[in-house]
Amino acid sequence: MSGVFKDIARVYFIGIGGIGMSALARYFKARGFAVAGYDKTRTTLTDSLAELGIKITYSDQLDAIPEGFEQTDTLVVYTPAIPQQHDQLQFFSTGVHQIHKRAVVLGMITRDSKSLAVAGTHGKTTTSAILGHLLASCDMPVTAFLGGIAENYDSNYISKGEQITVVEADEFDRSFLQLSPTVACVTAMDADHLDIYGSAEELEKTFKEFAALVPDSKLVLHPKGLPLSGTTVGIEDGADYEAKNIRVEDGAYTFDLKTPRGELQALRFSLPGHHNLLNAITALGMAISIGTPTDCLPKALFEFKGVRRRFSFAYRDDDRVVIDDYAHHPTEINAVYQAVSEFYPQQKKLAVFQPHLYSRTRDFLEGFAQSLGQFDELLLLDIYPARELPIEGVNSQALLDAIDHPKKRLVSKIDLPELIEKSSCEVILILGAGDIGVEVKNISRHLHAN
């Protein structure tokens, strides 16, 4: 392979099972590189990589590195989630190997293409998946690196050509500043990752730095009201890309889209919620901005099936529905509540929530209390720590105490199937960004059997 990787024969990923890392692994494997990697835990993602012939080890010992990958023509890619004392990371960090964070490698890949970068504290994965699907369905030469499994492709990676790349521009540890976007969007700038940024003002400043990376400011798309220049997207609010005449028909949105170049009529989109509709409008705007023919967009949009763990229907029968969603911030939980209230206005709603990170729980305690208190019943799990150590006084009991609600309980994961079965609620929401998604199969299996 020519260009920045011309002297590389192998690529080794430390943290290969991550959703963003695994998409990069697929990319390098498809281009003929020898690919291997380490991850702490075997998952369906690592199994799918192994099926492609990618060697994966679950030991962090040096002797677990596959033969040949210790050589200096190996590119090493790692994520910030890997601790610095990790044996393999320390071995490759001696200055002999080319070693980069995932975001840097993504920036290297996208530098020589038209890069469409999707940024924002909420909606990145759904927006980028819709965008990648629109371009692929319209036969545009696109490679898309997604932060979730797109149902249409059963993958977090779309490969239809290399002239255009779609990437999630991750604000965590300022990773998105490594990119060179041709077109970009910022879906939201709500305070988050305050353990990294320290303040909402610093987060906003960094988003502005990201938007400034786009050479033509008109090619920065964002909702009206954000403190950015560029082109606006919105729902019946006079934005440059504006959804109008919205109605729900046969379980899907039908709407007209005003664009700076004309109007697309009677578009149909099946994902519930105004937040998802805004994601679709943003993706449509980015696709049009890069020159996608508009005549193929209505069919492509209607055929989009969604992203796993983004308002995914995990179980349905005549009595109830179970919906699995990644929501882990008060704004996202409010968006989920809006969606289920619009599509299931008469049914009672039970939320099962696993908080993600001690720092996020501490920073948004009041917001979580408000958003979770809207549901008819609440089951709360212990905090999923991810990369963090415990913070004194920050726990799920403190969050439960802050929620003013008569039907709330702190529970363990093992009790969820039975508690959900006994609930009188017809709509069950499984919410969180930790390992709560693993429990969905157990819940669905239990409901099927009973």
CSV table of C-alpha atoms in Angstrom, one decimal:
chain,number,residue,atom,x,y,z
A,1,MET,CA,0.0,0.0,0.0
A,2,SER,CA,1.4,3.4,-1.0
A,3,GLY,CA,1.3,6.6,1.0
A,4,VAL,CA,1.6,6.9,4.8
A,5,PHE,CA,1.6,3.1,5.3
A,6,LYS,CA,4.0,2.1,2.5
A,7,ASP,CA,6.7,0.8,4.9
A,8,ILE,CA,4.1,-1.2,7.0
A,9,ALA,CA,3.5,-4.9,6.6
A,10,ARG,CA,1.6,-5.6,9.8
A,11,VAL,CA,-0.9,-3.8,12.1
A,12,TYR,CA,-1.3,-4.7,15.7
A,13,PHE,CA,-4.2,-3.3,17.7
A,14,ILE,CA,-4.1,-3.0,21.5
A,15,GLY,CA,-7.8,-2.9,22.4
A,16,ILE,CA,-8.9,-4.5,19.1
A,17,GLY,CA,-12.4,-5.3,20.5
A,18,GLY,CA,-13.4,-1.7,20.8
A,19,ILE,CA,-16.1,-0.6,18.3
A,20,GLY,CA,-13.9,2.0,16.6
A,21,MET,CA,-10.7,-0.2,16.7
A,22,SER,CA,-12.5,-3.2,15.2
A,23,ALA,CA,-13.6,-1.1,12.2
A,24,LEU,CA,-10.0,0.0,11.6
A,25,ALA,CA,-8.9,-3.6,11.9
A,26,ARG,CA,-11.4,-4.6,9.1
A,27,TYR,CA,-10.0,-1.7,7.0
A,28,PHE,CA,-6.4,-2.9,7.2
A,29,LYS,CA,-7.3,-6.6,6.7
A,30,ALA,CA,-9.3,-5.7,3.6
A,31,ARG,CA,-6.2,-4.0,2.2
A,32,GLY,CA,-3.9,-7.0,2.5
A,33,PHE,CA,-2.1,-6.2,5.8
A,34,ALA,CA,-1.4,-8.9,8.3
A,35,VAL,CA,-3.6,-7.9,11.3
A,36,ALA,CA,-3.7,-9.1,14.9
A,37,GLY,CA,-4.5,-7.6,18.3
A,38,TYR,CA,-5.1,-7.8,22.0
A,39,ASP,CA,-8.3,-7.3,24.0
A,40,LYS,CA,-9.1,-8.1,27.6
A,41,THR,CA,-12.4,-9.9,26.8
A,42,ARG,CA,-13.7,-12.2,24.1
A,43,THR,CA,-16.9,-10.7,22.6
A,44,THR,CA,-19.1,-11.1,19.5
A,45,LEU,CA,-17.0,-8.3,17.9
A,46,THR,CA,-13.7,-10.1,18.5
A,47,ASP,CA,-15.2,-13.4,17.3
A,48,SER,CA,-16.3,-11.7,14.0
A,49,LEU,CA,-12.7,-10.4,13.5
A,50,ALA,CA,-11.3,-13.8,14.2
A,51,GLU,CA,-13.6,-15.2,11.4
A,52,LEU,CA,-11.8,-12.8,9.0
A,53,GLY,CA,-8.5,-14.5,9.9
A,54,ILE,CA,-7.4,-11.8,12.4
A,55,LYS,CA,-5.3,-13.3,15.2
A,56,ILE,CA,-6.5,-12.1,18.6
A,57,THR,CA,-5.0,-12.7,22.0
A,58,TYR,CA,-6.6,-12.1,25.4
A,59,SER,CA,-3.4,-12.1,27.3
A,60,ASP,CA,-1.4,-8.9,27.9
A,61,GLN,CA,1.9,-10.8,28.2
A,62,LEU,CA,4.6,-10.2,25.7
A,63,ASP,CA,4.9,-13.8,24.6
A,64,ALA,CA,1.2,-13.6,23.5
A,65,ILE,CA,2.1,-11.2,20.7
A,66,PRO,CA,1.8,-13.3,17.5
A,67,GLU,CA,5.0,-14.2,15.7
A,68,GLY,CA,6.3,-11.5,13.4
A,69,PHE,CA,4.2,-8.7,15.0
A,70,GLU,CA,7.1,-7.7,17.2
A,71,GLN,CA,9.1,-6.6,14.2
A,72,THR,CA,9.7,-3.0,13.3
A,73,ASP,CA,7.5,-3.0,10.2
A,74,THR,CA,4.5,-3.3,12.5
A,75,LEU,CA,2.1,-0.3,12.9
A,76,VAL,CA,0.7,-0.4,16.5
A,77,VAL,CA,-2.6,1.2,17.2
A,78,TYR,CA,-4.0,1.7,20.7
A,79,THR,CA,-6.9,3.4,22.5
A,80,PRO,CA,-6.8,5.8,25.4
A,81,ALA,CA,-8.6,3.2,27.5
A,82,ILE,CA,-5.5,1.1,27.6
A,83,PRO,CA,-3.5,1.8,30.8
A,84,GLN,CA,0.0,3.1,30.3
A,85,GLN,CA,1.4,0.2,32.4
A,86,HIS,CA,0.0,-2.4,30.0
A,87,ASP,CA,3.0,-4.7,29.2
A,88,GLN,CA,2.4,-4.8,25.4
A,89,LEU,CA,1.9,-1.0,25.2
A,90,GLN,CA,5.2,-0.4,27.1
A,91,PHE,CA,7.0,-2.9,24.8
A,92,PHE,CA,5.9,-1.1,21.6
A,93,SER,CA,6.5,2.4,23.1
A,94,THR,CA,10.3,2.2,23.2
A,95,GLY,CA,10.6,4.3,20.0
A,96,VAL,CA,11.4,1.5,17.6
A,97,HIS,CA,7.9,0.9,16.3
A,98,GLN,CA,5.5,3.3,14.7
A,99,ILE,CA,2.8,3.6,17.4
A,100,HIS,CA,-0.3,5.8,17.3
A,101,LYS,CA,-3.6,6.3,19.0
A,102,ARG,CA,-6.7,5.2,17.0
A,103,ALA,CA,-7.6,8.8,16.2
A,104,VAL,CA,-4.3,9.6,14.7
A,105,VAL,CA,-4.4,6.6,12.4
A,106,LEU,CA,-8.0,7.5,11.4
A,107,GLY,CA,-6.7,11.0,10.5
A,108,MET,CA,-3.9,9.5,8.4
A,109,ILE,CA,-6.4,7.3,6.5
A,110,THR,CA,-8.8,10.2,5.8
A,111,ARG,CA,-6.2,12.8,4.8
A,112,ASP,CA,-6.2,11.9,1.1
A,113,SER,CA,-10.0,11.6,0.7
A,114,LYS,CA,-13.0,13.7,1.0
A,115,SER,CA,-13.7,13.3,4.7
A,116,LEU,CA,-17.2,13.6,6.1
A,117,ALA,CA,-16.7,14.0,9.9
A,118,VAL,CA,-19.7,13.6,12.3
A,119,ALA,CA,-19.1,15.2,15.7
A,120,GLY,CA,-21.3,16.0,18.7
A,121,THR,CA,-21.9,14.8,22.2
A,122,HIS,CA,-25.0,12.9,21.1
A,123,GLY,CA,-26.1,11.3,17.8
A,124,LYS,CA,-22.7,10.6,16.2
A,125,THR,CA,-23.2,6.9,15.6
A,126,THR,CA,-26.7,7.1,14.2
A,127,THR,CA,-25.9,10.1,12.0
A,128,SER,CA,-22.7,8.6,10.6
A,129,ALA,CA,-24.5,5.3,10.0
A,130,ILE,CA,-27.3,7.0,8.1
A,131,LEU,CA,-24.8,9.0,6.1
A,132,GLY,CA,-22.7,6.0,5.3
A,133,HIS,CA,-25.8,4.1,4.2
A,134,LEU,CA,-27.1,7.0,2.1
A,135,LEU,CA,-23.8,7.2,0.2
A,136,ALA,CA,-23.4,3.5,-0.2
A,137,SER,CA,-26.9,3.1,-1.5
A,138,CYS,CA,-26.4,5.9,-4.0
A,139,ASP,CA,-23.3,4.2,-5.3
A,140,MET,CA,-20.9,6.9,-4.0
A,141,PRO,CA,-17.3,5.7,-3.5
A,142,VAL,CA,-17.4,5.6,0.3
A,143,THR,CA,-15.6,4.0,3.2
A,144,ALA,CA,-17.4,4.4,6.5
A,145,PHE,CA,-16.0,3.8,10.0
A,146,LEU,CA,-18.9,3.6,12.4
A,147,GLY,CA,-19.2,3.6,16.2
A,148,GLY,CA,-21.9,1.0,16.2
A,149,ILE,CA,-23.2,-2.0,14.3
A,150,ALA,CA,-25.4,-0.8,11.3
A,151,GLU,CA,-28.3,-3.2,10.9
A,152,ASN,CA,-28.2,-2.9,7.1
A,153,TYR,CA,-24.7,-4.2,7.0
A,154,ASP,CA,-24.4,-6.2,10.3
A,155,SER,CA,-21.1,-4.3,10.6
A,156,ASN,CA,-19.4,-1.1,11.9
A,157,TYR,CA,-17.6,-0.8,8.6
A,158,ILE,CA,-18.9,0.0,5.0
A,159,SER,CA,-16.5,-0.3,2.1
A,160,LYS,CA,-17.7,0.9,-1.4
A,161,GLY,CA,-14.7,2.9,-2.5
A,162,GLU,CA,-12.0,5.2,-1.1
A,163,GLN,CA,-12.7,8.6,-2.5
A,164,ILE,CA,-15.0,9.6,0.4
A,165,THR,CA,-14.7,8.6,4.0
A,166,VAL,CA,-17.3,8.9,6.8
A,167,VAL,CA,-15.9,9.0,10.3
A,168,GLU,CA,-17.2,9.6,13.8
A,169,ALA,CA,-15.3,12.6,15.1
A,170,ASP,CA,-14.9,11.7,18.8
A,171,GLU,CA,-14.5,14.6,21.2
A,172,PHE,CA,-13.2,12.4,24.0
A,173,ASP,CA,-9.6,13.5,24.8
A,174,ARG,CA,-9.9,15.9,21.8
A,175,SER,CA,-9.4,13.1,19.3
A,176,PHE,CA,-11.4,14.8,16.5
A,177,LEU,CA,-8.7,17.5,16.2
A,178,GLN,CA,-6.6,14.9,14.4
A,179,LEU,CA,-9.0,14.9,11.4
A,180,SER,CA,-9.0,16.9,8.1
A,181,PRO,CA,-12.7,17.1,7.3
A,182,THR,CA,-14.1,18.3,4.0
A,183,VAL,CA,-17.6,18.4,5.3
A,184,ALA,CA,-18.5,18.2,9.0
A,185,CYS,CA,-21.4,18.4,11.4
A,186,VAL,CA,-21.8,19.0,15.1
A,187,THR,CA,-25.0,17.4,16.3
A,188,ALA,CA,-24.9,18.7,19.8
A,189,MET,CA,-22.6,20.4,22.3
A,190,ASP,CA,-24.1,19.5,25.7
A,191,ALA,CA,-21.6,19.4,28.5
A,192,ASP,CA,-20.0,15.9,28.8
A,193,HIS,CA,-16.6,14.4,29.4
A,194,LEU,CA,-16.0,17.0,32.1
A,195,ASP,CA,-13.4,14.7,33.6
A,196,ILE,CA,-11.4,15.5,30.5
A,197,TYR,CA,-12.3,19.1,29.7
A,198,GLY,CA,-12.9,20.5,33.2
A,199,SER,CA,-15.7,22.8,32.1
A,200,ALA,CA,-18.5,23.2,29.6
A,201,GLU,CA,-16.8,26.3,28.2
A,202,GLU,CA,-13.6,24.4,27.4
A,203,LEU,CA,-15.7,21.7,25.7
A,204,GLU,CA,-17.4,24.3,23.6
A,205,LYS,CA,-14.1,25.9,22.7
A,206,THR,CA,-12.7,22.6,21.4
A,207,PHE,CA,-15.8,22.0,19.3
A,208,LYS,CA,-15.2,25.4,17.7
A,209,GLU,CA,-11.6,24.4,17.0
A,210,PHE,CA,-12.9,21.2,15.3
A,211,ALA,CA,-15.4,23.2,13.1
A,212,ALA,CA,-12.5,25.5,12.1
A,213,LEU,CA,-10.7,22.5,10.5
A,214,VAL,CA,-13.3,22.6,7.7
A,215,PRO,CA,-11.9,24.9,4.9
A,216,ASP,CA,-15.3,26.1,3.9
A,217,SER,CA,-17.4,27.1,6.9
A,218,LYS,CA,-20.6,26.7,4.9
A,219,LEU,CA,-19.8,22.9,5.0
A,220,VAL,CA,-20.2,22.8,8.8
A,221,LEU,CA,-23.8,21.6,9.5
A,222,HIS,CA,-25.3,22.0,12.9
A,223,PRO,CA,-28.7,22.6,14.6
A,224,LYS,CA,-29.9,26.1,15.0
A,225,GLY,CA,-28.9,27.6,18.3
A,226,LEU,CA,-25.4,26.2,18.5
A,227,PRO,CA,-22.7,28.9,18.7
A,228,LEU,CA,-21.2,28.0,15.4
A,229,SER,CA,-21.1,29.4,11.9
A,230,GLY,CA,-22.1,27.3,8.9
A,231,THR,CA,-25.3,25.7,7.6
A,232,THR,CA,-28.2,24.9,9.9
A,233,VAL,CA,-30.4,21.8,10.2
A,234,GLY,CA,-33.7,21.7,12.0
A,235,ILE,CA,-37.3,20.6,12.4
A,236,GLU,CA,-39.9,23.2,11.4
A,237,ASP,CA,-37.6,26.0,12.7
A,238,GLY,CA,-36.6,27.8,9.5
A,239,ALA,CA,-33.2,26.0,9.2
A,240,ASP,CA,-31.3,25.7,5.9
A,241,TYR,CA,-32.1,22.0,5.9
A,242,GLU,CA,-35.5,21.9,7.4
A,243,ALA,CA,-38.0,19.0,7.9
A,244,LYS,CA,-41.6,20.2,7.3
A,245,ASN,CA,-45.1,18.8,7.3
A,246,ILE,CA,-44.1,16.0,9.7
A,247,ARG,CA,-46.5,13.2,10.5
A,248,VAL,CA,-46.4,9.7,11.7
A,249,GLU,CA,-47.8,7.2,9.3
A,250,ASP,CA,-47.6,3.4,9.6
A,251,GLY,CA,-45.0,3.5,12.3
A,252,ALA,CA,-42.7,5.9,10.4
A,253,TYR,CA,-42.1,9.6,9.9
A,254,THR,CA,-43.2,11.2,6.7
A,255,PHE,CA,-41.9,14.7,6.0
A,256,ASP,CA,-40.7,17.1,3.3
A,257,LEU,CA,-37.1,18.4,3.4
A,258,LYS,CA,-36.3,22.0,2.4
A,259,THR,CA,-32.7,22.3,1.3
A,260,PRO,CA,-30.7,25.2,-0.1
A,261,ARG,CA,-31.1,23.6,-3.5
A,262,GLY,CA,-34.8,22.8,-3.6
A,263,GLU,CA,-37.2,20.5,-1.7
A,264,LEU,CA,-37.5,16.8,-1.4
A,265,GLN,CA,-41.0,15.7,-0.7
A,266,ALA,CA,-42.7,12.7,1.1
A,267,LEU,CA,-39.5,11.3,2.6
A,268,ARG,CA,-40.0,8.4,5.0
A,269,PHE,CA,-37.9,7.5,8.0
A,270,SER,CA,-38.5,4.6,10.4
A,271,LEU,CA,-36.5,5.5,13.5
A,272,PRO,CA,-38.7,7.0,16.3
A,273,GLY,CA,-37.9,10.3,18.0
A,274,HIS,CA,-37.2,13.8,16.9
A,275,HIS,CA,-33.5,13.3,17.8
A,276,ASN,CA,-33.3,10.6,15.2
A,277,LEU,CA,-35.2,12.7,12.7
A,278,LEU,CA,-32.7,15.5,13.2
A,279,ASN,CA,-29.9,13.0,12.8
A,280,ALA,CA,-31.4,11.9,9.4
A,281,ILE,CA,-31.8,15.6,8.3
A,282,THR,CA,-28.1,16.2,9.2
A,283,ALA,CA,-27.0,13.1,7.2
A,284,LEU,CA,-29.1,14.1,4.2
A,285,GLY,CA,-27.6,17.6,4.3
A,286,MET,CA,-24.1,16.2,4.4
A,287,ALA,CA,-24.8,13.7,1.6
A,288,ILE,CA,-26.2,16.5,-0.6
A,289,SER,CA,-23.2,18.8,0.3
A,290,ILE,CA,-20.8,16.2,-1.0
A,291,GLY,CA,-22.7,15.9,-4.3
A,292,THR,CA,-24.9,12.8,-3.8
A,293,PRO,CA,-27.6,12.6,-6.4
A,294,THR,CA,-30.9,13.5,-4.7
A,295,ASP,CA,-33.1,11.2,-6.7
A,296,CYS,CA,-31.8,8.1,-4.9
A,297,LEU,CA,-32.0,9.5,-1.4
A,298,PRO,CA,-35.7,8.9,-0.5
A,299,LYS,CA,-35.4,5.1,-1.2
A,300,ALA,CA,-32.1,4.9,0.7
A,301,LEU,CA,-33.4,6.8,3.7
A,302,PHE,CA,-36.5,4.6,4.0
A,303,GLU,CA,-34.5,1.4,3.8
A,304,PHE,CA,-32.2,2.4,6.7
A,305,LYS,CA,-32.8,-0.1,9.5
A,306,GLY,CA,-31.0,1.5,12.3
A,307,VAL,CA,-28.0,0.9,14.6
A,308,ARG,CA,-27.7,-1.8,17.2
A,309,ARG,CA,-28.4,-0.4,20.7
A,310,ARG,CA,-29.8,2.8,19.3
A,311,PHE,CA,-33.5,2.4,19.9
A,312,SER,CA,-33.3,-1.2,18.9
A,313,PHE,CA,-36.4,-3.4,19.3
A,314,ALA,CA,-35.1,-6.4,21.2
A,315,TYR,CA,-38.4,-8.1,21.9
A,316,ARG,CA,-42.1,-7.6,20.9
A,317,ASP,CA,-45.3,-9.5,21.5
A,318,ASP,CA,-49.0,-8.5,21.9
A,319,ASP,CA,-48.4,-7.3,25.4
A,320,ARG,CA,-45.1,-5.5,25.5
A,321,VAL,CA,-42.0,-4.3,23.7
A,322,VAL,CA,-38.4,-4.2,24.9
A,323,ILE,CA,-36.2,-1.4,23.5
A,324,ASP,CA,-32.4,-1.4,23.9
A,325,ASP,CA,-30.7,2.0,23.8
A,326,TYR,CA,-27.1,3.3,24.4
A,327,ALA,CA,-28.5,6.5,26.2
A,328,HIS,CA,-26.1,7.4,29.0
A,329,HIS,CA,-26.5,11.2,29.4
A,330,PRO,CA,-29.6,13.1,30.6
A,331,THR,CA,-30.2,14.7,27.2
A,332,GLU,CA,-30.1,11.3,25.5
A,333,ILE,CA,-32.6,9.8,28.1
A,334,ASN,CA,-34.9,12.8,27.5
A,335,ALA,CA,-34.7,12.0,23.8
A,336,VAL,CA,-35.6,8.4,24.3
A,337,TYR,CA,-38.5,9.4,26.5
A,338,GLN,CA,-39.8,11.8,23.8
A,339,ALA,CA,-39.6,9.0,21.2
A,340,VAL,CA,-41.5,6.4,23.2
A,341,SER,CA,-44.1,9.0,24.3
A,342,GLU,CA,-44.7,9.9,20.7
A,343,PHE,CA,-44.9,6.3,19.4
A,344,TYR,CA,-46.5,4.7,22.5
A,345,PRO,CA,-48.5,7.5,24.0
A,346,GLN,CA,-51.0,5.3,26.0
A,347,GLN,CA,-48.6,2.6,27.3
A,348,LYS,CA,-46.8,2.6,30.6
A,349,LYS,CA,-43.0,2.8,30.5
A,350,LEU,CA,-40.4,1.1,32.6
A,351,ALA,CA,-36.7,2.3,32.4
A,352,VAL,CA,-33.8,0.1,33.4
A,353,PHE,CA,-30.7,2.3,33.6
A,354,GLN,CA,-27.1,1.5,34.2
A,355,PRO,CA,-25.1,4.7,35.0
A,356,HIS,CA,-21.8,5.0,33.1
A,357,LEU,CA,-18.8,6.5,34.9
A,358,TYR,CA,-18.7,7.9,38.4
A,359,SER,CA,-17.7,11.3,37.2
A,360,ARG,CA,-20.6,11.6,34.8
A,361,THR,CA,-23.0,10.5,37.5
A,362,ARG,CA,-21.6,13.1,39.8
A,363,ASP,CA,-21.6,15.9,37.2
A,364,PHE,CA,-25.1,15.4,36.0
A,365,LEU,CA,-26.9,14.0,39.1
A,366,GLU,CA,-29.8,16.4,38.9
A,367,GLY,CA,-30.2,15.9,35.2
A,368,PHE,CA,-30.3,12.2,35.6
A,369,ALA,CA,-32.8,12.5,38.4
A,370,GLN,CA,-35.1,14.6,36.2
A,371,SER,CA,-34.8,12.5,33.1
A,372,LEU,CA,-35.2,9.2,34.8
A,373,GLY,CA,-38.1,10.4,36.9
A,374,GLN,CA,-40.3,10.8,33.8
A,375,PHE,CA,-40.9,7.1,33.4
A,376,ASP,CA,-43.7,5.2,35.1
A,377,GLU,CA,-41.2,2.8,36.8
A,378,LEU,CA,-37.5,2.8,37.3
A,379,LEU,CA,-35.0,0.0,37.9
A,380,LEU,CA,-31.5,1.3,38.6
A,381,LEU,CA,-28.3,-0.7,38.4
A,382,ASP,CA,-24.9,-0.1,39.9
A,383,ILE,CA,-22.5,2.4,38.1
A,384,TYR,CA,-20.4,0.9,35.3
A,385,PRO,CA,-17.0,2.3,36.1
A,386,ALA,CA,-15.3,1.8,32.6
A,387,ARG,CA,-11.9,3.6,32.9
A,388,GLU,CA,-12.5,5.1,36.4
A,389,LEU,CA,-11.8,4.3,40.0
A,390,PRO,CA,-14.7,4.9,42.5
A,391,ILE,CA,-15.4,8.5,43.8
A,392,GLU,CA,-16.3,8.8,47.4
A,393,GLY,CA,-20.0,9.4,47.9
A,394,VAL,CA,-20.9,8.8,44.2
A,395,ASN,CA,-23.0,5.6,43.8
A,396,SER,CA,-26.3,4.5,42.4
A,397,GLN,CA,-27.9,4.8,45.8
A,398,ALA,CA,-27.1,8.5,45.8
A,399,LEU,CA,-28.7,8.8,42.4
A,400,LEU,CA,-31.8,6.8,43.5
A,401,ASP,CA,-32.2,9.1,46.5
A,402,ALA,CA,-32.2,12.1,44.2
A,403,ILE,CA,-35.0,10.8,42.0
A,404,ASP,CA,-38.5,11.9,43.2
A,405,HIS,CA,-40.5,8.8,42.2
A,406,PRO,CA,-42.7,6.3,44.0
A,407,LYS,CA,-41.8,3.3,41.8
A,408,LYS,CA,-38.0,3.1,41.9
A,409,ARG,CA,-35.6,0.3,42.9
A,410,LEU,CA,-31.9,-0.4,43.0
A,411,VAL,CA,-31.5,-3.9,41.6
A,412,SER,CA,-28.9,-6.3,40.4
A,413,LYS,CA,-28.6,-7.5,36.8
A,414,ILE,CA,-29.4,-11.1,37.7
A,415,ASP,CA,-32.9,-10.1,38.9
A,416,LEU,CA,-33.8,-8.1,35.8
A,417,PRO,CA,-35.7,-10.8,33.7
A,418,GLU,CA,-38.0,-11.7,36.5
A,419,LEU,CA,-38.6,-8.1,37.6
A,420,ILE,CA,-39.4,-7.0,34.1
A,421,GLU,CA,-41.8,-10.0,33.6
A,422,LYS,CA,-43.7,-9.0,36.7
A,423,SER,CA,-44.0,-5.3,35.8
A,424,SER,CA,-47.3,-4.1,34.4
A,425,CYS,CA,-45.5,-1.7,32.0
A,426,GLU,CA,-45.9,-2.4,28.3
A,427,VAL,CA,-42.8,-0.6,27.1
A,428,ILE,CA,-39.4,-1.6,28.6
A,429,LEU,CA,-36.4,0.6,28.0
A,430,ILE,CA,-32.9,-0.9,28.6
A,431,LEU,CA,-30.6,2.2,28.8
A,432,GLY,CA,-26.8,2.7,29.3
A,433,ALA,CA,-23.4,2.6,27.7
A,434,GLY,CA,-21.8,-0.1,29.9
A,435,ASP,CA,-22.4,-3.8,29.8
A,436,ILE,CA,-26.2,-3.6,30.2
A,437,GLY,CA,-26.7,-4.5,26.6
A,438,VAL,CA,-25.4,-8.0,27.3
A,439,GLU,CA,-28.4,-8.5,29.5
A,440,VAL,CA,-30.9,-7.8,26.8
A,441,LYS,CA,-30.7,-11.4,25.4
A,442,ASN,CA,-31.3,-12.8,28.8
A,443,ILE,CA,-34.4,-10.6,29.2
A,444,SER,CA,-35.7,-11.5,25.8
A,445,ARG,CA,-35.1,-15.2,26.3
A,446,HIS,CA,-37.0,-15.1,29.7
A,447,LEU,CA,-40.0,-13.2,28.2
A,448,HIS,CA,-40.1,-15.7,25.3
A,449,ALA,CA,-40.2,-18.6,27.7
A,450,ASN,CA,-42.9,-17.1,29.8
